[in-house]
mmCIF file with all atom_site columns, C-alpha atoms in Angstrom:
data_model
loop_
_atom_site.group_PDB
_atom_site.id
_atom_site.type_symbol
_atom_site.label_atom_id
_atom_site.label_alt_id
_atom_site.label_comp_id
_atom_site.label_asym_id
_atom_site.label_entity_id
_atom_site.label_seq_id
_atom_site.pdbx_PDB_ins_code
_atom_site.Cartn_x
_atom_site.Cartn_y
_atom_site.Cartn_z
_atom_site.occupancy
_atom_site.B_iso_or_equiv
_atom_site.pdbx_formal_charge
_atom_site.auth_seq_id
_atom_site.auth_comp_id
_atom_site.auth_asym_id
_atom_site.auth_atom_id
_atom_site.pdbx_PDB_model_num
ATOM 1   C CA . MET A 1 1   ? -26.058 19.185  0.211   1.00 48.00 ? 1   MET A CA 1
ATOM 2   C CA . SER A 1 2   ? -28.413 21.477  -1.598  1.00 47.00 ? 2   SER A CA 1
ATOM 3   C CA . TYR A 1 3   ? -26.664 21.602  -4.945  1.00 55.00 ? 3   TYR A CA 1
ATOM 4   C CA . VAL A 1 4   ? -28.133 20.574  -8.319  1.00 56.00 ? 4   VAL A CA 1
ATOM 5   C CA . GLY A 1 5   ? -25.766 18.716  -10.542 1.00 57.00 ? 5   GLY A CA 1
ATOM 6   C CA . LEU A 1 6   ? -25.810 18.616  -14.331 1.00 59.00 ? 6   LEU A CA 1
ATOM 7   C CA . TYR A 1 7   ? -24.399 15.278  -15.591 1.00 57.00 ? 7   TYR A CA 1
ATOM 8   C CA . ASP A 1 8   ? -21.061 15.789  -17.397 1.00 62.00 ? 8   ASP A CA 1
ATOM 9   C CA . ASP A 1 9   ? -19.081 12.563  -17.636 1.00 59.00 ? 9   ASP A CA 1
ATOM 10  C CA . ALA A 1 10  ? -18.632 9.024   -16.401 1.00 50.00 ? 10  ALA A CA 1
ATOM 11  C CA . GLY A 1 11  ? -15.666 6.809   -16.042 1.00 57.00 ? 11  GLY A CA 1
ATOM 12  C CA . SER A 1 12  ? -15.773 3.048   -15.713 1.00 57.00 ? 12  SER A CA 1
ATOM 13  C CA . LYS A 1 13  ? -17.191 3.168   -12.152 1.00 67.00 ? 13  LYS A CA 1
ATOM 14  C CA . ASN A 1 14  ? -18.154 6.713   -11.255 1.00 78.00 ? 14  ASN A CA 1
ATOM 15  C CA . ALA A 1 15  ? -20.106 9.681   -12.603 1.00 85.00 ? 15  ALA A CA 1
ATOM 16  C CA . PHE A 1 16  ? -19.257 13.369  -12.519 1.00 88.00 ? 16  PHE A CA 1
ATOM 17  C CA . TYR A 1 17  ? -21.682 16.300  -12.334 1.00 88.00 ? 17  TYR A CA 1
ATOM 18  C CA . ILE A 1 18  ? -21.024 19.983  -12.873 1.00 88.00 ? 18  ILE A CA 1
ATOM 19  C CA . ILE A 1 19  ? -22.593 22.222  -10.264 1.00 88.00 ? 19  ILE A CA 1
ATOM 20  C CA . LYS A 1 20  ? -24.223 24.890  -12.422 1.00 79.00 ? 20  LYS A CA 1
ATOM 21  C CA . ASP A 1 21  ? -23.682 28.500  -11.527 1.00 75.00 ? 21  ASP A CA 1
ATOM 22  C CA . LYS A 1 22  ? -21.479 27.700  -8.473  1.00 75.00 ? 22  LYS A CA 1
ATOM 23  C CA . LYS A 1 23  ? -17.839 28.623  -8.003  1.00 77.00 ? 23  LYS A CA 1
ATOM 24  C CA . ILE A 1 24  ? -15.567 28.646  -4.968  1.00 80.00 ? 24  ILE A CA 1
ATOM 25  C CA . ASP A 1 25  ? -12.606 31.034  -5.180  1.00 78.00 ? 25  ASP A CA 1
ATOM 26  C CA . ARG A 1 26  ? -13.361 31.496  -8.915  1.00 79.00 ? 26  ARG A CA 1
ATOM 27  C CA . LYS A 1 27  ? -13.035 27.744  -9.492  1.00 85.00 ? 27  LYS A CA 1
ATOM 28  C CA . ARG A 1 28  ? -15.739 25.636  -11.193 1.00 88.00 ? 28  ARG A CA 1
ATOM 29  C CA . ILE A 1 29  ? -17.161 22.977  -8.868  1.00 92.00 ? 29  ILE A CA 1
ATOM 30  C CA . GLY A 1 30  ? -18.255 19.478  -9.650  1.00 92.00 ? 30  GLY A CA 1
ATOM 31  C CA . PHE A 1 31  ? -19.577 16.446  -7.761  1.00 93.00 ? 31  PHE A CA 1
ATOM 32  C CA . LYS A 1 32  ? -17.810 13.129  -7.985  1.00 93.00 ? 32  LYS A CA 1
ATOM 33  C CA . GLU A 1 33  ? -20.337 10.238  -7.458  1.00 92.00 ? 33  GLU A CA 1
ATOM 34  C CA . PHE A 1 34  ? -19.315 6.756   -6.279  1.00 90.00 ? 34  PHE A CA 1
ATOM 35  C CA . GLU A 1 35  ? -21.023 3.373   -6.113  1.00 85.00 ? 35  GLU A CA 1
ATOM 36  C CA . SER A 1 36  ? -21.020 3.350   -2.281  1.00 88.00 ? 36  SER A CA 1
ATOM 37  C CA . GLU A 1 37  ? -20.485 5.593   0.684   1.00 91.00 ? 37  GLU A CA 1
ATOM 38  C CA . LYS A 1 38  ? -17.438 3.587   1.669   1.00 91.00 ? 38  LYS A CA 1
ATOM 39  C CA . GLU A 1 39  ? -15.820 4.159   -1.754  1.00 91.00 ? 39  GLU A CA 1
ATOM 40  C CA . ALA A 1 40  ? -16.629 7.890   -1.629  1.00 94.00 ? 40  ALA A CA 1
ATOM 41  C CA . LYS A 1 41  ? -15.138 8.285   1.829   1.00 95.00 ? 41  LYS A CA 1
ATOM 42  C CA . PHE A 1 42  ? -11.909 6.578   0.812   1.00 94.00 ? 42  PHE A CA 1
ATOM 43  C CA . ALA A 1 43  ? -11.482 8.658   -2.336  1.00 95.00 ? 43  ALA A CA 1
ATOM 44  C CA . HIS A 1 44  ? -12.391 11.809  -0.383  1.00 96.00 ? 44  HIS A CA 1
ATOM 45  C CA . ARG A 1 45  ? -9.589  11.101  2.153   1.00 96.00 ? 45  ARG A CA 1
ATOM 46  C CA . VAL A 1 46  ? -7.054  10.435  -0.595  1.00 96.00 ? 46  VAL A CA 1
ATOM 47  C CA . GLN A 1 47  ? -7.973  13.441  -2.712  1.00 97.00 ? 47  GLN A CA 1
ATOM 48  C CA . LYS A 1 48  ? -8.091  15.792  0.263   1.00 97.00 ? 48  LYS A CA 1
ATOM 49  C CA . HIS A 1 49  ? -4.592  14.723  1.264   1.00 97.00 ? 49  HIS A CA 1
ATOM 50  C CA . LEU A 1 50  ? -3.174  14.964  -2.254  1.00 97.00 ? 50  LEU A CA 1
ATOM 51  C CA . ALA A 1 51  ? -4.731  18.375  -2.894  1.00 97.00 ? 51  ALA A CA 1
ATOM 52  C CA . GLN A 1 52  ? -2.475  19.859  -0.159  1.00 97.00 ? 52  GLN A CA 1
ATOM 53  C CA . PHE A 1 53  ? 0.451   19.026  -2.405  1.00 97.00 ? 53  PHE A CA 1
ATOM 54  C CA . ASP A 1 54  ? -1.147  20.128  -5.684  1.00 97.00 ? 54  ASP A CA 1
ATOM 55  C CA . LEU A 1 55  ? -1.413  16.550  -6.905  1.00 97.00 ? 55  LEU A CA 1
ATOM 56  C CA . ALA A 1 56  ? -5.236  16.506  -7.036  1.00 97.00 ? 56  ALA A CA 1
ATOM 57  C CA . PRO A 1 57  ? -8.068  19.015  -7.398  1.00 97.00 ? 57  PRO A CA 1
ATOM 58  C CA . MET A 1 58  ? -9.333  20.720  -4.262  1.00 96.00 ? 58  MET A CA 1
ATOM 59  C CA . VAL A 1 59  ? -12.069 19.048  -2.234  1.00 96.00 ? 59  VAL A CA 1
ATOM 60  C CA . TYR A 1 60  ? -14.896 21.033  -0.640  1.00 95.00 ? 60  TYR A CA 1
ATOM 61  C CA . GLY A 1 61  ? -16.952 19.777  2.277   1.00 92.00 ? 61  GLY A CA 1
ATOM 62  C CA . ASP A 1 62  ? -17.701 16.171  3.323   1.00 96.00 ? 62  ASP A CA 1
ATOM 63  C CA . VAL A 1 63  ? -19.098 13.101  1.616   1.00 96.00 ? 63  VAL A CA 1
ATOM 64  C CA . GLY A 1 64  ? -22.834 13.419  0.912   1.00 94.00 ? 64  GLY A CA 1
ATOM 65  C CA . MET A 1 65  ? -25.442 13.377  -1.867  1.00 93.00 ? 65  MET A CA 1
ATOM 66  C CA . ILE A 1 66  ? -26.777 16.028  -4.229  1.00 90.00 ? 66  ILE A CA 1
ATOM 67  C CA . ARG A 1 67  ? -29.904 16.265  -6.399  1.00 86.00 ? 67  ARG A CA 1
ATOM 68  C CA . ARG A 1 68  ? -29.312 15.552  -10.062 1.00 83.00 ? 68  ARG A CA 1
ATOM 69  C CA . TYR A 1 69  ? -30.761 17.834  -12.728 1.00 82.00 ? 69  TYR A CA 1
ATOM 70  C CA . ASP A 1 70  ? -33.621 15.336  -13.218 1.00 83.00 ? 70  ASP A CA 1
ATOM 71  C CA . GLY A 1 71  ? -34.634 15.696  -9.530  1.00 85.00 ? 71  GLY A CA 1
ATOM 72  C CA . GLU A 1 72  ? -33.335 12.288  -8.338  1.00 86.00 ? 72  GLU A CA 1
ATOM 73  C CA . MET A 1 73  ? -30.692 12.029  -5.663  1.00 89.00 ? 73  MET A CA 1
ATOM 74  C CA . THR A 1 74  ? -27.143 10.836  -6.501  1.00 88.00 ? 74  THR A CA 1
ATOM 75  C CA . CYS A 1 75  ? -25.265 8.094   -4.710  1.00 90.00 ? 75  CYS A CA 1
ATOM 76  C CA . TYR A 1 76  ? -22.600 9.267   -2.277  1.00 93.00 ? 76  TYR A CA 1
ATOM 77  C CA . GLY A 1 77  ? -19.829 11.525  -3.457  1.00 95.00 ? 77  GLY A CA 1
ATOM 78  C CA . TYR A 1 78  ? -18.207 14.916  -2.710  1.00 96.00 ? 78  TYR A CA 1
ATOM 79  C CA . LEU A 1 79  ? -17.704 18.372  -4.187  1.00 95.00 ? 79  LEU A CA 1
ATOM 80  C CA . THR A 1 80  ? -14.427 18.971  -6.003  1.00 95.00 ? 80  THR A CA 1
ATOM 81  C CA . GLU A 1 81  ? -12.705 21.535  -8.101  1.00 95.00 ? 81  GLU A CA 1
ATOM 82  C CA . VAL A 1 82  ? -13.257 20.829  -11.862 1.00 94.00 ? 82  VAL A CA 1
ATOM 83  C CA . ALA A 1 83  ? -9.969  20.020  -13.608 1.00 94.00 ? 83  ALA A CA 1
ATOM 84  C CA . ARG A 1 84  ? -9.269  20.650  -17.294 1.00 93.00 ? 84  ARG A CA 1
ATOM 85  C CA . PRO A 1 85  ? -8.960  17.278  -19.097 1.00 89.00 ? 85  PRO A CA 1
ATOM 86  C CA . MET A 1 86  ? -5.556  16.179  -20.360 1.00 89.00 ? 86  MET A CA 1
ATOM 87  C CA . PRO A 1 87  ? -5.556  16.831  -24.113 1.00 85.00 ? 87  PRO A CA 1
ATOM 88  C CA . VAL A 1 88  ? -5.633  14.086  -26.714 1.00 82.00 ? 88  VAL A CA 1
ATOM 89  C CA . CYS A 1 89  ? -2.100  13.057  -27.595 1.00 80.00 ? 89  CYS A CA 1
ATOM 90  C CA . ARG A 1 90  ? -0.940  13.542  -31.204 1.00 76.00 ? 90  ARG A CA 1
ATOM 91  C CA . ASP A 1 91  ? 2.430   11.923  -30.832 1.00 71.00 ? 91  ASP A CA 1
ATOM 92  C CA . ASP A 1 92  ? 1.953   8.811   -32.941 1.00 67.00 ? 92  ASP A CA 1
ATOM 93  C CA . GLU A 1 93  ? 5.579   7.756   -32.755 1.00 72.00 ? 93  GLU A CA 1
ATOM 94  C CA . TYR A 1 94  ? 5.745   7.478   -29.008 1.00 67.00 ? 94  TYR A CA 1
ATOM 95  C CA . CYS A 1 95  ? 2.102   7.055   -27.892 1.00 70.00 ? 95  CYS A CA 1
ATOM 96  C CA . ASP A 1 96  ? -0.826  4.662   -28.020 1.00 69.00 ? 96  ASP A CA 1
ATOM 97  C CA . GLY A 1 97  ? -3.309  7.617   -27.666 1.00 69.00 ? 97  GLY A CA 1
ATOM 98  C CA . GLU A 1 98  ? -3.972  6.993   -23.995 1.00 72.00 ? 98  GLU A CA 1
ATOM 99  C CA . CYS A 1 99  ? -0.398  7.873   -23.108 1.00 72.00 ? 99  CYS A CA 1
ATOM 100 C CA . PHE A 1 100 ? -0.021  4.694   -20.987 1.00 69.00 ? 100 PHE A CA 1
ATOM 101 C CA . GLU A 1 101 ? 3.670   4.131   -20.187 1.00 70.00 ? 101 GLU A CA 1
ATOM 102 C CA . SER A 1 102 ? 4.497   6.435   -23.064 1.00 74.00 ? 102 SER A CA 1
ATOM 103 C CA . SER A 1 103 ? 7.352   8.844   -23.716 1.00 79.00 ? 103 SER A CA 1
ATOM 104 C CA . CYS A 1 104 ? 5.068   11.467  -25.210 1.00 82.00 ? 104 CYS A CA 1
ATOM 105 C CA . LYS A 1 105 ? 4.500   14.803  -23.407 1.00 85.00 ? 105 LYS A CA 1
ATOM 106 C CA . ASN A 1 106 ? 1.375   13.557  -21.621 1.00 86.00 ? 106 ASN A CA 1
ATOM 107 C CA . GLY A 1 107 ? 3.012   10.244  -20.691 1.00 86.00 ? 107 GLY A CA 1
ATOM 108 C CA . ILE A 1 108 ? 5.954   12.062  -19.115 1.00 88.00 ? 108 ILE A CA 1
ATOM 109 C CA . ALA A 1 109 ? 3.614   14.236  -17.057 1.00 91.00 ? 109 ALA A CA 1
ATOM 110 C CA . ILE A 1 110 ? 1.587   11.207  -16.047 1.00 91.00 ? 110 ILE A CA 1
ATOM 111 C CA . MET A 1 111 ? 4.636   9.203   -14.958 1.00 92.00 ? 111 MET A CA 1
ATOM 112 C CA . GLY A 1 112 ? 5.825   12.269  -12.903 1.00 94.00 ? 112 GLY A CA 1
ATOM 113 C CA . ILE A 1 113 ? 2.538   12.331  -10.973 1.00 95.00 ? 113 ILE A CA 1
ATOM 114 C CA . VAL A 1 114 ? 2.539   8.533   -10.548 1.00 94.00 ? 114 VAL A CA 1
ATOM 115 C CA . SER A 1 115 ? 6.071   8.838   -9.035  1.00 95.00 ? 115 SER A CA 1
ATOM 116 C CA . ASP A 1 116 ? 4.838   11.682  -6.719  1.00 97.00 ? 116 ASP A CA 1
ATOM 117 C CA . LEU A 1 117 ? 1.841   9.465   -5.699  1.00 96.00 ? 117 LEU A CA 1
ATOM 118 C CA . ASP A 1 118 ? 4.226   6.670   -4.816  1.00 95.00 ? 118 ASP A CA 1
ATOM 119 C CA . GLU A 1 119 ? 6.170   9.107   -2.610  1.00 96.00 ? 119 GLU A CA 1
ATOM 120 C CA . HIS A 1 120 ? 2.925   9.857   -0.860  1.00 96.00 ? 120 HIS A CA 1
ATOM 121 C CA . GLY A 1 121 ? 2.209   6.168   -0.068  1.00 95.00 ? 121 GLY A CA 1
ATOM 122 C CA . LEU A 1 122 ? -0.015  5.290   -3.059  1.00 95.00 ? 122 LEU A CA 1
ATOM 123 C CA . SER A 1 123 ? 0.680   2.583   -5.658  1.00 93.00 ? 123 SER A CA 1
ATOM 124 C CA . TYR A 1 124 ? -1.347  3.884   -8.582  1.00 93.00 ? 124 TYR A CA 1
ATOM 125 C CA . ASN A 1 125 ? -2.246  1.282   -11.264 1.00 89.00 ? 125 ASN A CA 1
ATOM 126 C CA . ASP A 1 126 ? -4.547  3.200   -13.650 1.00 87.00 ? 126 ASP A CA 1
ATOM 127 C CA . SER A 1 127 ? -2.169  5.624   -15.299 1.00 86.00 ? 127 SER A CA 1
ATOM 128 C CA . HIS A 1 128 ? -3.768  6.610   -18.580 1.00 84.00 ? 128 HIS A CA 1
ATOM 129 C CA . ARG A 1 129 ? -4.642  10.038  -19.994 1.00 85.00 ? 129 ARG A CA 1
ATOM 130 C CA . GLY A 1 130 ? -8.312  9.993   -19.005 1.00 87.00 ? 130 GLY A CA 1
ATOM 131 C CA . ASN A 1 131 ? -7.394  9.872   -15.286 1.00 90.00 ? 131 ASN A CA 1
ATOM 132 C CA . PHE A 1 132 ? -5.293  13.051  -15.289 1.00 93.00 ? 132 PHE A CA 1
ATOM 133 C CA . GLY A 1 133 ? -5.976  16.671  -15.878 1.00 94.00 ? 133 GLY A CA 1
ATOM 134 C CA . TYR A 1 134 ? -4.805  20.245  -15.097 1.00 95.00 ? 134 TYR A CA 1
ATOM 135 C CA . VAL A 1 135 ? -5.713  22.844  -12.505 1.00 95.00 ? 135 VAL A CA 1
ATOM 136 C CA . ARG A 1 136 ? -4.338  26.383  -11.968 1.00 94.00 ? 136 ARG A CA 1
ATOM 137 C CA . ARG A 1 137 ? -2.025  26.948  -9.093  1.00 94.00 ? 137 ARG A CA 1
ATOM 138 C CA . ASN A 1 138 ? -0.298  30.291  -8.569  1.00 92.00 ? 138 ASN A CA 1
ATOM 139 C CA . GLY A 1 139 ? -1.049  31.297  -12.174 1.00 92.00 ? 139 GLY A CA 1
ATOM 140 C CA . LYS A 1 140 ? 0.320   28.072  -13.718 1.00 95.00 ? 140 LYS A CA 1
ATOM 141 C CA . TRP A 1 141 ? -1.329  24.887  -14.963 1.00 95.00 ? 141 TRP A CA 1
ATOM 142 C CA . VAL A 1 142 ? -0.224  21.826  -13.013 1.00 96.00 ? 142 VAL A CA 1
ATOM 143 C CA . THR A 1 143 ? -0.915  18.144  -13.784 1.00 95.00 ? 143 THR A CA 1
ATOM 144 C CA . VAL A 1 144 ? -3.176  16.407  -11.258 1.00 97.00 ? 144 VAL A CA 1
ATOM 145 C CA . VAL A 1 145 ? -4.701  12.959  -10.877 1.00 96.00 ? 145 VAL A CA 1
ATOM 146 C CA . ILE A 1 146 ? -8.529  13.044  -11.117 1.00 94.00 ? 146 ILE A CA 1
ATOM 147 C CA . ASP A 1 147 ? -9.403  9.364   -10.645 1.00 92.00 ? 147 ASP A CA 1
ATOM 148 C CA . LEU A 1 148 ? -8.919  8.424   -7.006  1.00 92.00 ? 148 LEU A CA 1
ATOM 149 C CA . GLY A 1 149 ? -11.321 5.518   -6.740  1.00 89.00 ? 149 GLY A CA 1
ATOM 150 C CA . ILE A 1 150 ? -10.248 2.396   -4.878  1.00 89.00 ? 150 ILE A CA 1
ATOM 151 C CA . GLU A 1 151 ? -9.963  0.519   -8.184  1.00 86.00 ? 151 GLU A CA 1
ATOM 152 C CA . SER A 1 152 ? -7.088  2.779   -9.148  1.00 88.00 ? 152 SER A CA 1
ATOM 153 C CA . PHE A 1 153 ? -4.738  1.617   -6.384  1.00 90.00 ? 153 PHE A CA 1
ATOM 154 C CA . SER A 1 154 ? -2.917  -1.677  -5.819  1.00 87.00 ? 154 SER A CA 1
ATOM 155 C CA . ASP A 1 155 ? -1.611  -0.563  -2.429  1.00 90.00 ? 155 ASP A CA 1
ATOM 156 C CA . TRP A 1 156 ? -1.608  2.481   -0.061  1.00 92.00 ? 156 TRP A CA 1
ATOM 157 C CA . ASP A 1 157 ? -0.190  3.553   3.264   1.00 90.00 ? 157 ASP A CA 1
ATOM 158 C CA . GLU A 1 158 ? -2.958  2.760   5.769   1.00 91.00 ? 158 GLU A CA 1
ATOM 159 C CA . ASP A 1 159 ? -1.364  5.073   8.319   1.00 90.00 ? 159 ASP A CA 1
ATOM 160 C CA . ILE A 1 160 ? -2.176  8.032   5.970   1.00 91.00 ? 160 ILE A CA 1
ATOM 161 C CA . TYR A 1 161 ? -5.283  6.877   4.071   1.00 90.00 ? 161 TYR A CA 1
ATOM 162 C CA . GLY A 1 162 ? -6.885  4.373   6.437   1.00 87.00 ? 162 GLY A CA 1
ATOM 163 C CA . LYS A 1 163 ? -8.111  0.851   5.794   1.00 85.00 ? 163 LYS A CA 1
ATOM 164 C CA . PHE A 1 164 ? -10.620 -0.146  3.167   1.00 83.00 ? 164 PHE A CA 1
ATOM 165 C CA . ASP A 1 165 ? -12.570 -3.262  4.080   1.00 75.00 ? 165 ASP A CA 1
ATOM 166 C CA . TYR A 1 166 ? -13.543 -5.020  0.844   1.00 65.00 ? 166 TYR A CA 1
ATOM 167 C CA . ASP A 1 167 ? -17.076 -6.341  0.671   1.00 60.00 ? 167 ASP A CA 1
ATOM 168 C CA . TYR A 1 168 ? -16.629 -8.864  -2.082  1.00 50.00 ? 168 TYR A CA 1
ATOM 169 C CA . ASP A 1 169 ? -20.180 -10.214 -1.771  1.00 48.00 ? 169 ASP A CA 1
ATOM 170 C CA . ALA A 1 170 ? -21.666 -6.771  -2.528  1.00 50.00 ? 170 ALA A CA 1
ATOM 171 C CA . TYR A 1 171 ? -19.351 -6.199  -5.532  1.00 48.00 ? 171 TYR A CA 1
ATOM 172 C CA . ASP A 1 172 ? -18.669 -9.639  -6.864  1.00 47.00 ? 172 ASP A CA 1
ATOM 173 C CA . GLY A 1 173 ? -14.934 -9.186  -6.192  1.00 44.00 ? 173 GLY A CA 1
ATOM 174 C CA . GLY A 1 174 ? -14.762 -6.159  -8.521  1.00 49.00 ? 174 GLY A CA 1
ATOM 175 C CA . TYR A 1 175 ? -12.584 -3.929  -6.356  1.00 47.00 ? 175 TYR A CA 1
ATOM 176 C CA . GLY A 1 176 ? -9.114  -3.120  -7.633  1.00 48.00 ? 176 GLY A CA 1
ATOM 177 C CA . GLU A 1 177 ? -10.005 -3.691  -11.198 1.00 51.00 ? 177 GLU A CA 1
ATOM 178 C CA . CYS A 1 178 ? -10.796 -0.774  -13.519 1.00 50.00 ? 178 CYS A CA 1
ATOM 179 C CA . ASN A 1 179 ? -13.360 -1.570  -16.185 1.00 48.00 ? 179 ASN A CA 1
ATOM 180 C CA . CYS A 1 180 ? -12.503 1.061   -18.732 1.00 49.00 ? 180 CYS A CA 1
ATOM 181 C CA . ALA A 1 181 ? -11.771 -0.052  -22.242 1.00 50.00 ? 181 ALA A CA 1
ATOM 182 C CA . HIS A 1 182 ? -8.081  0.748   -22.010 1.00 49.00 ? 182 HIS A CA 1
ATOM 183 C CA . CYS A 1 183 ? -7.493  -1.263  -18.790 1.00 51.00 ? 183 CYS A CA 1
ATOM 184 C CA . LYS A 1 184 ? -9.526  -4.219  -20.104 1.00 53.00 ? 184 LYS A CA 1
ATOM 185 C CA . GLN A 1 185 ? -7.434  -4.205  -23.272 1.00 57.00 ? 185 GLN A CA 1
ATOM 186 C CA . PHE A 1 186 ? -4.198  -4.002  -21.241 1.00 56.00 ? 186 PHE A CA 1
ATOM 187 C CA . ARG A 1 187 ? -5.281  -6.957  -19.019 1.00 57.00 ? 187 ARG A CA 1
ATOM 188 C CA . ASP A 1 188 ? -6.196  -9.040  -22.140 1.00 66.00 ? 188 ASP A CA 1
ATOM 189 C CA . ARG A 1 189 ? -2.653  -8.456  -23.551 1.00 64.00 ? 189 ARG A CA 1
ATOM 190 C CA . GLY A 1 190 ? -1.092  -9.686  -20.289 1.00 58.00 ? 190 GLY A CA 1
#
């Protein structure tokens, strides 16, 4: 890919780059980078499938690499529509701020998407505000999931999304466990 990406954000495992001065169908484009080609291909398959149902941002092209703004190449990833982040929740009575299993407005939207993901053969286990956003479809803002890395799923329909062969030696058994502060805190409570 011959795009130059400007670093924008990083989750617990992946980075996201904005593709400067590039739009497709008037939509801003970004590059989602993963730790390995295998992880990028899995997330690409999942996101591409979900985008057909307006449950994830659009995906453009195949898995590859781009040049970062500093001239270095990224790890493997893919081009995707840039989603608007889910806003910070101000509902102190019903929410922990991350809207995890909450009855606040964000939490209700998140649980709706998680239910839809389940109907599409995905058991999503990373349902906090930072993993969801909004995209425009037919003139309306719709809620979408934006974190589709392997660590966000406890199970999936292999007939739809394929198998994922875990390489525990390469990753010290770290698959399936999100390392963001919220998920670590939730595991510590458990």
